[in-house]
Tab-separated table of C-alpha atoms in Angstrom:
chain	number	residue	atom	x	y	z
A	1350	UNK	CA	-30.999	14.006	-32.501
A	1351	UNK	CA	-30.159	16.862	-34.871
A	1352	UNK	CA	-28.327	14.463	-37.184
A	1353	UNK	CA	-31.312	12.280	-37.453
A	1354	UNK	CA	-33.745	15.183	-38.181
A	1355	UNK	CA	-31.284	16.578	-40.767
A	1356	UNK	CA	-30.954	13.118	-42.419
A	1357	UNK	CA	-34.641	12.532	-42.500
A	1358	UNK	CA	-35.250	16.004	-43.864
A	1359	UNK	CA	-32.645	15.667	-46.655
A	1360	UNK	CA	-34.226	12.306	-47.598
A	1361	UNK	CA	-37.583	13.898	-47.751
A	1362	UNK	CA	-36.369	16.685	-49.906
A	1363	UNK	CA	-34.728	14.317	-52.437
A	1364	UNK	CA	-37.909	12.195	-52.463
A	1365	UNK	CA	-39.964	15.361	-52.964
A	1366	UNK	CA	-37.835	16.684	-55.786
A	1367	UNK	CA	-37.583	13.432	-57.762
A	1368	UNK	CA	-41.264	12.310	-57.443
A	1369	UNK	CA	-42.739	15.840	-57.864
A	1370	UNK	CA	-41.399	15.869	-61.328
A	1371	UNK	CA	-43.743	12.858	-62.357
A	1372	UNK	CA	-46.951	13.794	-60.683
A	1373	UNK	CA	-48.105	17.364	-61.413
A	1374	UNK	CA	-51.479	19.011	-61.471
A	1375	UNK	CA	-51.031	21.987	-63.867
A	1376	UNK	CA	-53.261	25.072	-63.925
A	1377	UNK	CA	-51.834	27.990	-65.908
A	1378	UNK	CA	-48.634	28.984	-64.200
A	1379	UNK	CA	-49.276	26.722	-61.237
A	1380	UNK	CA	-47.901	23.201	-60.903
A	1381	UNK	CA	-49.365	21.671	-57.896
A	1382	UNK	CA	-47.518	18.503	-56.659
A	1383	UNK	CA	-49.355	15.998	-54.475
A	1384	UNK	CA	-45.912	14.605	-53.462
A	1385	UNK	CA	-45.129	17.989	-51.716
A	1386	UNK	CA	-48.107	17.574	-49.582
A	1387	UNK	CA	-47.325	13.969	-48.732
A	1388	UNK	CA	-43.797	14.933	-47.682
A	1389	UNK	CA	-45.241	17.832	-45.647
A	1390	UNK	CA	-47.363	15.619	-43.452
A	1391	UNK	CA	-44.317	13.244	-43.118
A	1392	UNK	CA	-42.230	16.213	-41.902
A	1393	UNK	CA	-44.905	17.367	-39.477
A	1394	UNK	CA	-44.826	13.886	-37.721
A	1395	UNK	CA	-41.093	13.178	-38.093
A	1396	UNK	CA	-39.103	16.437	-37.861
A	1397	UNK	CA	-41.516	19.336	-36.752
A	1398	UNK	CA	-42.055	22.803	-37.966
A	1399	UNK	CA	-38.718	24.202	-38.380
A	1400	UNK	CA	-37.151	21.419	-40.359
A	1401	UNK	CA	-40.344	21.029	-42.265
A	1402	UNK	CA	-40.161	24.631	-43.223
A	1403	UNK	CA	-36.512	24.131	-44.336
A	1404	UNK	CA	-37.658	21.114	-46.368
A	1405	UNK	CA	-40.578	23.036	-48.040
A	1406	UNK	CA	-38.331	26.006	-48.885
A	1407	UNK	CA	-35.401	23.930	-50.229
A	1408	UNK	CA	-37.668	21.628	-52.179
A	1409	UNK	CA	-39.596	24.496	-53.767
A	1410	UNK	CA	-36.301	26.181	-54.736
A	1411	UNK	CA	-35.059	23.041	-56.362
A	1412	UNK	CA	-38.192	22.203	-58.156
A	1413	UNK	CA	-38.172	25.827	-59.690
A	1414	UNK	CA	-34.654	25.405	-60.723
A	1415	UNK	CA	-35.476	22.135	-62.422
A	1416	UNK	CA	-38.736	23.568	-63.882
A	1417	UNK	CA	-41.055	21.211	-62.136
A	1418	UNK	CA	-42.328	24.002	-59.749
A	1419	UNK	CA	-43.324	27.599	-59.697
A	1420	UNK	CA	-43.261	30.501	-57.337
A	1421	UNK	CA	-46.716	29.382	-56.152
A	1422	UNK	CA	-45.070	26.420	-54.513
A	1423	UNK	CA	-43.747	28.743	-51.663
A	1424	UNK	CA	-46.834	29.828	-49.975
A	1425	UNK	CA	-48.662	26.497	-50.299
A	1426	UNK	CA	-45.785	24.285	-49.168
A	1427	UNK	CA	-44.462	26.419	-46.399
A	1428	UNK	CA	-47.924	27.255	-44.734
A	1429	UNK	CA	-49.092	23.713	-45.198
A	1430	UNK	CA	-46.047	22.169	-43.505
A	1431	UNK	CA	-46.067	24.770	-40.781
A	1432	UNK	CA	-49.797	24.385	-39.962
A	1433	UNK	CA	-49.526	20.540	-40.192
A	1434	UNK	CA	-46.686	20.529	-37.738
A	1435	UNK	CA	-48.518	22.922	-35.221
A	1436	UNK	CA	-51.762	20.834	-35.587
A	1437	UNK	CA	-49.693	17.616	-34.892
A	1438	UNK	CA	-47.687	19.054	-31.979
A	1439	UNK	CA	-50.929	20.215	-30.312
A	1440	UNK	CA	-53.013	16.978	-30.724
A	1441	UNK	CA	-50.221	14.278	-31.367
A	1442	UNK	CA	-52.656	12.661	-33.878
A	1443	UNK	CA	-51.667	11.852	-37.429
A	1444	UNK	CA	-55.236	12.886	-38.744
A	1445	UNK	CA	-54.610	16.411	-37.353
A	1446	UNK	CA	-51.319	16.671	-39.275
A	1447	UNK	CA	-53.152	15.749	-42.558
A	1448	UNK	CA	-55.846	18.333	-41.625
A	1449	UNK	CA	-53.372	20.958	-40.987
A	1450	UNK	CA	-51.859	20.263	-44.438
A	1451	UNK	CA	-55.017	20.608	-46.301
A	1452	UNK	CA	-56.208	23.769	-44.510
A	1453	UNK	CA	-52.594	25.332	-44.627
A	1454	UNK	CA	-52.107	24.627	-48.233
A	1455	UNK	CA	-55.478	24.241	-49.792
A	1456	UNK	CA	-57.189	27.252	-48.201
A	1457	UNK	CA	-54.488	29.687	-46.579
A	1458	UNK	CA	-51.819	28.956	-49.162
A	1459	UNK	CA	-54.089	29.441	-52.120
A	1460	UNK	CA	-55.354	32.662	-50.771
A	1461	UNK	CA	-51.716	33.784	-50.193
A	1462	UNK	CA	-51.069	33.329	-53.927
A	1463	UNK	CA	-53.399	36.155	-54.875
A	1464	UNK	CA	-50.876	38.835	-53.938
A	1465	UNK	CA	-48.142	36.662	-55.532
A	1466	UNK	CA	-50.029	36.572	-58.736
A	1467	UNK	CA	-50.439	40.317	-58.759
A	1468	UNK	CA	-46.587	40.657	-58.207
A	1469	UNK	CA	-46.059	38.257	-61.051
A	1470	UNK	CA	-48.312	40.364	-63.333
A	1471	UNK	CA	-51.017	37.850	-63.517
A	1472	UNK	CA	-53.982	39.991	-62.551
A	1473	UNK	CA	-56.424	37.925	-64.514
A	1474	UNK	CA	-55.515	34.633	-62.800
A	1475	UNK	CA	-58.664	33.223	-61.042
A	1476	UNK	CA	-58.235	32.159	-57.420
A	1477	UNK	CA	-61.194	29.733	-57.465
A	1478	UNK	CA	-59.691	27.243	-59.788
A	1479	UNK	CA	-56.264	27.677	-57.945
A	1480	UNK	CA	-57.955	26.955	-54.596
A	1481	UNK	CA	-59.622	23.796	-56.009
A	1482	UNK	CA	-56.259	22.551	-57.489
A	1483	UNK	CA	-54.509	23.160	-54.245
A	1484	UNK	CA	-57.324	21.521	-52.223
A	1485	UNK	CA	-57.365	18.478	-54.475
A	1486	UNK	CA	-53.549	18.103	-54.588
A	1487	UNK	CA	-53.104	18.757	-50.806
A	1488	UNK	CA	-55.987	16.261	-49.997
A	1489	UNK	CA	-54.440	13.566	-52.119
A	1490	UNK	CA	-50.891	13.990	-50.706
A	1491	UNK	CA	-52.239	14.219	-47.100
A	1492	UNK	CA	-54.546	11.222	-47.564
A	1493	UNK	CA	-51.688	9.024	-48.751
A	1494	UNK	CA	-49.288	10.134	-46.153
A	1495	UNK	CA	-52.045	9.517	-43.471
A	1496	UNK	CA	-52.432	6.016	-44.783
A	1497	UNK	CA	-48.807	5.303	-44.813
A	1498	UNK	CA	-48.395	6.662	-41.197
A	1499	UNK	CA	-51.234	4.715	-39.867
A	1500	UNK	CA	-49.774	1.498	-41.337
A	1501	UNK	CA	-46.458	2.395	-39.808
A	1502	UNK	CA	-47.961	3.051	-36.405
A	1503	UNK	CA	-49.917	-0.271	-36.485
A	1504	UNK	CA	-46.643	-2.203	-37.254
A	1505	UNK	CA	-44.792	-0.356	-34.516
A	1506	UNK	CA	-42.590	1.175	-36.872
A	1507	UNK	CA	-43.473	4.846	-36.477
A	1508	UNK	CA	-41.660	5.490	-33.259
A	1509	UNK	CA	-38.298	4.214	-34.887
A	1510	UNK	CA	-38.460	7.375	-37.290
A	1511	UNK	CA	-38.884	9.807	-34.452
């Protein structure tokens, strides 16, 4: 079971890193990536919180190294995947994983960026536009993953990934 979860996590990291370089919502120093949120919901359903956190951390690090991400990727992606996983574990419903991602990234993650912006010397960076970008990005990614997971579930393929 560990090998399967590790394999799925590695594939999702690769998918995230590659496709996050094509689809980015820029706002100053922030590079919001809906693909990250798409992958976070998939991780919540397929591998759970701990592998999901590892995916978010590794994906964010690689994206920063390649210049397609910023330090703001850490709080959003990690809180989002963790909350999505907890919501999914609690209710076992795909919709709850998507809601957890939007709340975790769009609201809590964006608020956690305030102290990060101070640390980075961006005292004049406004949180309202940041929260809006995080909400839009996380909603787009979560909605697309929700649709994909519902299609997989209706075709009886969802359980094969778990």
